[in-house]
Amino acid sequence: QVQLVESGGGLVQAGGSLTLSCAASGRTFSSYAMGWFRQAPGKEREFVGAISRSGGTTYYAVSVKGRITISRDNAKNTVYLQMNSLKPEDTAVYYCAAHSTIYTTVVVTTTPNDYDYWGQGTQVTVSS
C-alpha cells in the first residue's frame, strides 16, 4: 500500500514557474514508476509525464515537453514536477500516481488505468 500526497499547487501568472511535490508513504517507493497526470474541468485525465523507478528515464507528453522536468528522490520518497513557462491551458488539478513494475529503468505506461495508487490532487491555476 502506498499513500501519495501532492503539494505545491497554487495560482501563478502565465510565463511563471511552479514545482509540485508528491510525498509517498511506505518503504517501497523505489518499487514504483511514478507518473504525473492532470485534469481540467470537463476534460478527461491527461498524462503529463512519468519517471522510471531508478529516476534515470523520463517521458513527457508532447504538450508539455520542454517546459517540465520530473525528478525523484528515492531516499526521501518524493517525486517532483517542475513546470516552467506556464500557460493558462496548464490550469488543472495535478495528480501523482504510482505504477508497480519490475522494470527499473524504463517508463512502462502512460495510461491512467495502469497506475495503482493516486494522490488527492493539487490545483494549479495559471492566470493570463
XYZ file of N, CA, C and O in Angstrom:
512
model
N 0.844 -1.197 0.000
C 0.000 0.000 0.000
C 0.876 1.242 0.000
O 1.844 1.333 0.746
N 0.532 2.178 -0.853
C 1.267 3.433 -0.942
C 0.270 4.583 -0.845
O -0.762 4.571 -1.513
N 0.569 5.525 -0.019
C -0.234 6.747 0.052
C 0.570 7.902 -0.518
O 1.752 8.052 -0.184
N -0.082 8.679 -1.364
C 0.592 9.779 -2.061
C -0.071 11.099 -1.686
O -1.299 11.197 -1.692
N 0.743 12.086 -1.405
C 0.227 13.400 -1.036
C 0.960 14.460 -1.861
O 2.177 14.639 -1.711
N 0.205 15.149 -2.717
C 0.777 16.215 -3.526
C 0.750 17.541 -2.761
O -0.112 17.765 -1.906
N 1.677 18.398 -3.121
C 1.703 19.747 -2.571
C 2.393 20.667 -3.565
O 3.033 20.201 -4.513
N 2.241 21.974 -3.345
C 2.939 22.938 -4.170
C 2.087 23.631 -5.213
O 2.582 24.515 -5.923
N 0.827 23.243 -5.318
C -0.034 23.916 -6.277
C -0.359 25.327 -5.848
O -0.057 25.754 -4.731
N -0.976 26.072 -6.762
C -1.352 27.432 -6.431
C -1.653 28.242 -7.670
O -1.834 27.689 -8.762
N -1.711 29.539 -7.480
C -2.006 30.486 -8.559
C -0.701 31.105 -9.038
O 0.094 31.601 -8.231
N -0.505 31.103 -10.335
C 0.712 31.657 -10.917
C 0.348 32.373 -12.210
O -0.610 31.984 -12.896
N 1.090 33.401 -12.527
C 0.853 34.121 -13.769
C 1.437 33.359 -14.950
O 2.411 32.602 -14.805
N 0.858 33.590 -16.110
C 1.384 32.983 -17.328
C 2.855 33.341 -17.490
O 3.262 34.489 -17.255
N 3.634 32.339 -17.877
C 5.065 32.530 -18.004
C 5.838 32.195 -16.747
O 7.075 32.127 -16.773
N 5.124 31.989 -15.670
C 5.760 31.688 -14.398
C 6.111 30.225 -14.247
O 5.921 29.411 -15.153
N 6.627 29.907 -13.067
C 7.077 28.547 -12.770
C 6.453 28.057 -11.476
O 6.080 28.853 -10.615
N 6.398 26.743 -11.367
C 5.846 26.117 -10.180
C 6.458 24.735 -10.061
O 6.677 24.065 -11.081
N 6.727 24.318 -8.838
C 7.213 22.961 -8.613
C 6.263 22.239 -7.675
O 6.002 22.711 -6.566
N 5.754 21.131 -8.139
C 4.887 20.294 -7.327
C 5.708 19.167 -6.714
O 6.660 18.679 -7.328
N 5.318 18.760 -5.541
C 5.940 17.629 -4.875
C 4.888 16.567 -4.599
O 3.716 16.882 -4.426
N 5.342 15.339 -4.544
C 4.459 14.230 -4.201
C 5.223 13.334 -3.234
O 6.212 12.707 -3.611
N 4.761 13.318 -2.000
C 5.409 12.514 -0.970
C 4.676 11.190 -0.812
O 3.443 11.156 -0.720
N 5.444 10.124 -0.781
C 4.869 8.786 -0.673
C 5.175 8.175 0.688
O 6.260 8.367 1.241
N 4.209 7.454 1.190
C 4.428 6.728 2.429
C 4.942 5.331 2.103
O 4.864 4.878 0.968
N 5.446 4.663 3.109
C 5.882 3.294 2.904
C 7.344 3.192 2.526
O 7.998 4.178 2.185
N 7.857 1.978 2.567
C 9.278 1.752 2.344
C 9.577 1.198 0.962
O 10.697 0.831 0.675
N 8.573 1.156 0.092
C 8.767 0.534 -1.209
C 8.628 1.528 -2.355
O 8.308 1.153 -3.467
N 8.884 2.782 -2.069
C 8.713 3.833 -3.085
C 9.514 3.518 -4.332
O 9.034 3.719 -5.446
N 10.700 3.005 -4.175
C 11.563 2.736 -5.330
C 11.062 1.558 -6.168
O 11.617 1.285 -7.231
N 10.025 0.875 -5.724
C 9.432 -0.211 -6.493
C 8.432 0.289 -7.529
O 7.910 -0.511 -8.306
N 8.184 1.586 -7.517
C 7.150 2.156 -8.368
C 7.721 3.166 -9.348
O 8.500 4.055 -8.964
N 7.302 3.026 -10.597
C 7.458 4.136 -11.516
C 6.399 5.169 -11.131
O 5.319 4.817 -10.666
N 6.712 6.419 -11.312
C 5.803 7.477 -10.887
C 5.361 8.314 -12.073
O 6.164 8.643 -12.949
N 4.099 8.660 -12.069
C 3.552 9.473 -13.140
C 2.859 10.708 -12.604
O 2.446 10.754 -11.434
N 2.793 11.707 -13.449
C 2.002 12.903 -13.167
C 0.911 13.006 -14.235
O 1.177 12.834 -15.436
N -0.283 13.311 -13.762
C -1.428 13.497 -14.642
C -2.118 14.803 -14.252
O -1.866 15.353 -13.177
N -2.989 15.258 -15.128
C -3.763 16.447 -14.796
C -5.163 16.322 -15.371
O -5.391 15.596 -16.348
N -6.079 17.030 -14.742
C -7.457 17.020 -15.210
C -8.042 18.411 -15.078
O -8.122 18.948 -13.971
N -8.420 18.954 -16.223
C -9.080 20.255 -16.251
C -10.585 20.036 -16.186
O -11.080 18.960 -16.547
N -11.326 21.039 -15.771
C -12.792 20.894 -15.684
C -13.399 20.479 -17.017
O -13.096 21.068 -18.061
N -14.223 19.456 -16.972
C -14.903 18.999 -18.174
C -14.054 18.184 -19.121
O -14.505 17.820 -20.208
N -12.825 17.887 -18.709
C -11.925 17.122 -19.581
C -11.494 15.827 -18.909
O -11.582 15.685 -17.687
N -11.018 14.904 -19.712
C -10.524 13.645 -19.174
C -9.144 13.851 -18.538
O -8.429 14.801 -18.847
N -8.812 12.911 -17.665
C -7.490 12.964 -17.051
C -6.433 12.733 -18.125
O -6.544 11.825 -18.948
N -5.389 13.547 -18.076
C -4.385 13.593 -19.142
C -3.004 13.283 -18.585
O -2.609 13.805 -17.529
N -2.276 12.458 -19.296
C -0.892 12.151 -18.918
C -0.020 13.381 -19.125
O -0.079 14.050 -20.166
N 0.818 13.662 -18.135
C 1.756 14.789 -18.215
C 3.184 14.276 -18.398
O 3.916 14.731 -19.280
N 3.570 13.340 -17.558
C 4.911 12.794 -17.651
C 5.102 11.703 -16.625
O 4.273 11.512 -15.735
N 6.209 10.971 -16.753
C 6.486 9.884 -15.830
C 7.985 9.693 -15.700
O 8.769 10.153 -16.537
N 8.351 8.997 -14.646
C 9.758 8.739 -14.372
C 9.899 7.288 -13.932
O 9.039 6.745 -13.230
N 10.983 6.673 -14.350
C 11.219 5.271 -14.024
C 11.550 5.090 -12.549
O 11.808 6.050 -11.824
N 11.575 3.864 -12.128
C 11.885 3.558 -10.733
C 13.243 4.106 -10.321
O 13.402 4.628 -9.219
N 14.200 3.974 -11.192
C 15.563 4.424 -10.868
C 15.710 5.932 -10.949
O 16.659 6.496 -10.402
N 14.802 6.567 -11.661
C 14.907 8.007 -11.879
C 15.725 8.372 -13.097
O 15.839 9.541 -13.453
N 16.276 7.374 -13.759
C 17.148 7.647 -14.876
C 16.442 7.895 -16.191
O 17.047 8.398 -17.149
N 15.173 7.555 -16.260
C 14.420 7.728 -17.501
C 13.147 8.507 -17.230
O 12.437 8.223 -16.273
N 12.899 9.473 -18.085
C 11.665 10.230 -18.008
C 10.983 10.230 -19.378
O 11.631 10.026 -20.413
N 9.682 10.482 -19.330
C 8.914 10.540 -20.571
C 7.843 11.599 -20.380
O 7.158 11.605 -19.366
N 7.730 12.488 -21.370
C 6.824 13.622 -21.222
C 5.804 13.667 -22.351
O 6.100 13.298 -23.489
N 4.652 14.187 -22.027
C 3.653 14.436 -23.058
C 4.138 15.540 -23.983
O 4.855 16.451 -23.566
N 3.720 15.461 -25.223
C 4.142 16.440 -26.221
C 3.720 17.850 -25.810
O 4.459 18.819 -26.015
N 2.556 17.949 -25.201
C 2.003 19.264 -24.852
C 2.828 20.018 -23.819
O 2.733 21.240 -23.711
N 3.651 19.309 -23.072
C 4.434 19.951 -22.012
C 5.932 19.756 -22.181
O 6.725 20.338 -21.437
N 6.334 18.960 -23.145
C 7.744 18.656 -23.324
C 8.537 19.931 -23.559
O 8.120 20.800 -24.333
N 9.661 20.050 -22.851
C 10.476 21.249 -22.941
C 10.144 22.279 -21.885
O 10.928 23.204 -21.654
N 8.995 22.096 -21.234
C 8.590 23.051 -20.208
C 8.541 22.411 -18.817
O 8.425 23.136 -17.829
N 8.628 21.096 -18.757
C 8.555 20.442 -17.455
C 9.729 19.495 -17.257
O 10.342 19.026 -18.227
N 10.026 19.235 -15.991
C 11.043 18.263 -15.615
C 10.512 17.466 -14.433
O 10.041 18.049 -13.445
N 10.583 16.162 -14.560
C 10.197 15.282 -13.464
C 11.454 14.667 -12.877
O 12.330 14.205 -13.603
N 11.532 14.661 -11.574
C 12.656 14.053 -10.880
C 12.138 13.339 -9.642
O 10.985 13.535 -9.237
N 12.983 12.517 -9.070
C 12.579 11.815 -7.855
C 13.776 11.660 -6.936
O 14.922 11.608 -7.386
N 13.463 11.560 -5.664
C 14.478 11.303 -4.641
C 13.994 10.090 -3.863
O 13.116 10.204 -3.001
N 14.534 8.936 -4.187
C 14.062 7.704 -3.549
C 14.389 7.656 -2.055
O 13.700 6.996 -1.291
N 15.410 8.365 -1.658
C 15.754 8.401 -0.232
C 14.715 9.197 0.560
O 14.518 8.949 1.755
N 14.061 10.145 -0.129
C 13.051 10.982 0.529
C 11.635 10.559 0.161
O 10.672 11.217 0.553
N 11.512 9.494 -0.637
C 10.183 9.026 -1.059
C 9.368 10.138 -1.707
O 8.170 10.279 -1.437
N 10.014 10.901 -2.560
C 9.347 12.068 -3.140
C 9.640 12.165 -4.626
O 10.765 11.911 -5.068
N 8.616 12.542 -5.365
C 8.760 12.829 -6.784
C 8.339 14.274 -7.013
O 7.459 14.789 -6.326
N 8.993 14.918 -7.977
C 8.782 16.339 -8.225
C 8.345 16.573 -9.669
O 8.734 15.846 -10.579
N 7.572 17.620 -9.834
C 7.192 18.084 -11.166
C 7.494 19.578 -11.232
O 6.798 20.383 -10.616
N 8.543 19.904 -11.961
C 8.907 21.311 -12.136
C 8.319 21.793 -13.447
O 8.553 21.189 -14.497
N 7.560 22.866 -13.381
C 6.887 23.400 -14.560
C 7.329 24.834 -14.807
O 7.291 25.671 -13.897
N 7.733 25.112 -16.018
C 8.182 26.441 -16.424
C 7.323 26.947 -17.576
O 6.610 26.177 -18.220
N 7.426 28.241 -17.823
C 6.696 28.856 -18.943
C 5.238 28.427 -18.947
O 4.689 28.021 -19.975
N 4.623 28.529 -17.798
C 3.255 28.048 -17.656
C 2.283 28.858 -18.500
O 2.451 30.077 -18.697
N 1.269 28.165 -18.998
C 0.247 28.768 -19.849
C -1.111 28.598 -19.182
O -1.313 27.663 -18.399
N -2.069 29.436 -19.522
C -3.422 29.272 -18.951
C -3.991 27.878 -19.199
O -4.729 27.357 -18.346
N -3.643 27.276 -20.316
C -4.162 25.935 -20.614
C -3.541 24.848 -19.741
O -3.955 23.691 -19.796
N -2.555 25.196 -18.941
C -1.996 24.256 -17.971
C -2.835 24.202 -16.690
O -2.570 23.373 -15.810
N -3.819 25.054 -16.593
C -4.691 25.059 -15.426
C -5.431 23.735 -15.298
O -6.085 23.287 -16.233
N -5.288 23.104 -14.139
C -5.884 21.784 -13.910
C -5.581 21.352 -12.485
O -4.775 21.971 -11.785
N -6.213 20.260 -12.095
C -5.800 19.561 -10.886
C -4.723 18.560 -11.301
O -4.923 17.785 -12.236
N -3.603 18.610 -10.614
C -2.473 17.741 -10.935
C -2.401 16.604 -9.914
O -2.465 16.838 -8.696
N -2.241 15.395 -10.448
C -2.189 14.203 -9.624
C -0.865 13.469 -9.841
O -0.387 13.378 -10.977
N -0.328 12.930 -8.772
C 0.755 11.974 -8.956
C 0.193 10.575 -8.761
O -0.831 10.386 -8.088
N 0.844 9.606 -9.378
C 0.365 8.238 -9.333
C 1.553 7.283 -9.364
O 2.607 7.612 -9.904
N 1.346 6.117 -8.778
C 2.400 5.108 -8.685
C 2.016 3.860 -9.466
O 0.901 3.364 -9.349
N 2.960 3.376 -10.239
C 2.757 2.166 -11.046
C 3.765 1.112 -10.611
O 4.980 1.315 -10.737
N 3.259 -0.008 -10.118
C 4.129 -1.100 -9.706
C 4.683 -1.812 -10.926
O 3.921 -2.262 -11.782
N 5.994 -1.930 -11.000
C 6.611 -2.556 -12.152
C 7.930 -3.200 -11.754
O 8.604 -2.738 -10.835
N 8.285 -4.253 -12.493
C 9.578 -4.895 -12.238
C 10.707 -4.168 -12.957
O 11.883 -4.388 -12.666
N 10.358 -3.316 -13.890
C 11.360 -2.637 -14.698
C 11.877 -1.387 -13.985
O 11.100 -0.527 -13.583
N 13.160 -1.279 -13.862
C 13.735 -0.195 -13.075
C 14.142 1.012 -13.912
O 14.235 2.123 -13.388
N 14.383 0.795 -15.185
C 14.980 1.872 -15.974
C 14.119 2.353 -17.133
O 14.588 3.102 -17.979
N 12.873 1.916 -17.179
C 12.010 2.364 -18.265
C 10.691 2.893 -17.704
O 10.277 2.546 -16.594
N 10.060 3.727 -18.501
C 8.694 4.153 -18.200
C 7.790 3.232 -19.003
O 7.800 3.255 -20.232
N 7.042 2.404 -18.309
C 6.294 1.338 -18.966
C 4.980 1.825 -19.557
O 4.573 1.376 -20.635
N 4.302 2.710 -18.881
C 2.955 3.056 -19.291
C 2.627 4.516 -19.018
O 3.142 5.108 -18.064
N 1.769 5.059 -19.874
C 1.253 6.410 -19.689
C -0.255 6.387 -19.477
O -0.897 7.436 -19.450
N -0.820 5.208 -19.350
C -2.268 5.040 -19.234
C -2.709 5.148 -17.789
O -2.237 4.386 -16.939
N -3.633 6.037 -17.495
C -4.055 6.200 -16.086
C -4.510 4.903 -15.422
O -4.184 4.663 -14.252
N -5.214 4.071 -16.137
C -5.751 2.846 -15.527
C -4.663 1.869 -15.109
O -4.918 0.945 -14.330
N -3.455 2.038 -15.609
C -2.359 1.146 -15.247
C -1.691 1.535 -13.930
O -0.885 0.777 -13.401
N -2.029 2.714 -13.436
C -1.407 3.181 -12.200
C -2.210 2.689 -11.001
O -3.439 2.714 -11.002
N -1.484 2.260 -9.982
C -2.097 1.549 -8.877
C -2.557 2.454 -7.737
O -3.540 2.149 -7.052
N -1.840 3.534 -7.522
C -2.152 4.425 -6.408
C -2.128 5.863 -6.897
O -1.309 6.222 -7.744
N -3.016 6.658 -6.297
C -3.171 8.056 -6.700
C -3.195 8.959 -5.482
O -3.703 8.582 -4.417
N -2.663 10.160 -5.673
C -2.818 11.181 -4.664
C -4.154 11.881 -4.808
O -4.944 11.569 -5.719
N -4.408 12.825 -3.931
C -5.702 13.511 -3.927
C -5.738 14.673 -4.913
O -6.808 15.211 -5.203
N -4.578 15.066 -5.414
C -4.509 16.141 -6.386
C -4.219 17.491 -5.761
O -4.517 17.740 -4.587
N -3.614 18.360 -6.550
C -3.344 19.728 -6.126
C -3.681 20.663 -7.293
O -3.347 20.379 -8.440
N -4.364 21.752 -6.983
C -4.842 22.665 -8.017
C -3.725 23.588 -8.487
O -3.019 24.197 -7.665
N -3.594 23.693 -9.794
C -2.694 24.667 -10.409
C -3.543 25.575 -11.286
O -4.262 25.099 -12.164
N -3.465 26.854 -11.032
C -4.219 27.827 -11.816
C -3.242 28.830 -12.409
O -2.458 29.450 -11.682
N -3.290 28.969 -13.724
C -2.398 29.895 -14.421
C -3.245 31.028 -14.979
O -4.134 30.812 -15.807
N -2.973 32.228 -14.532
C -3.739 33.382 -14.981
C -3.058 34.036 -16.183
O -1.829 34.052 -16.289
N -3.871 34.595 -17.053
C -3.328 35.216 -18.270
C -3.031 36.688 -18.057
O -3.362 37.269 -17.033
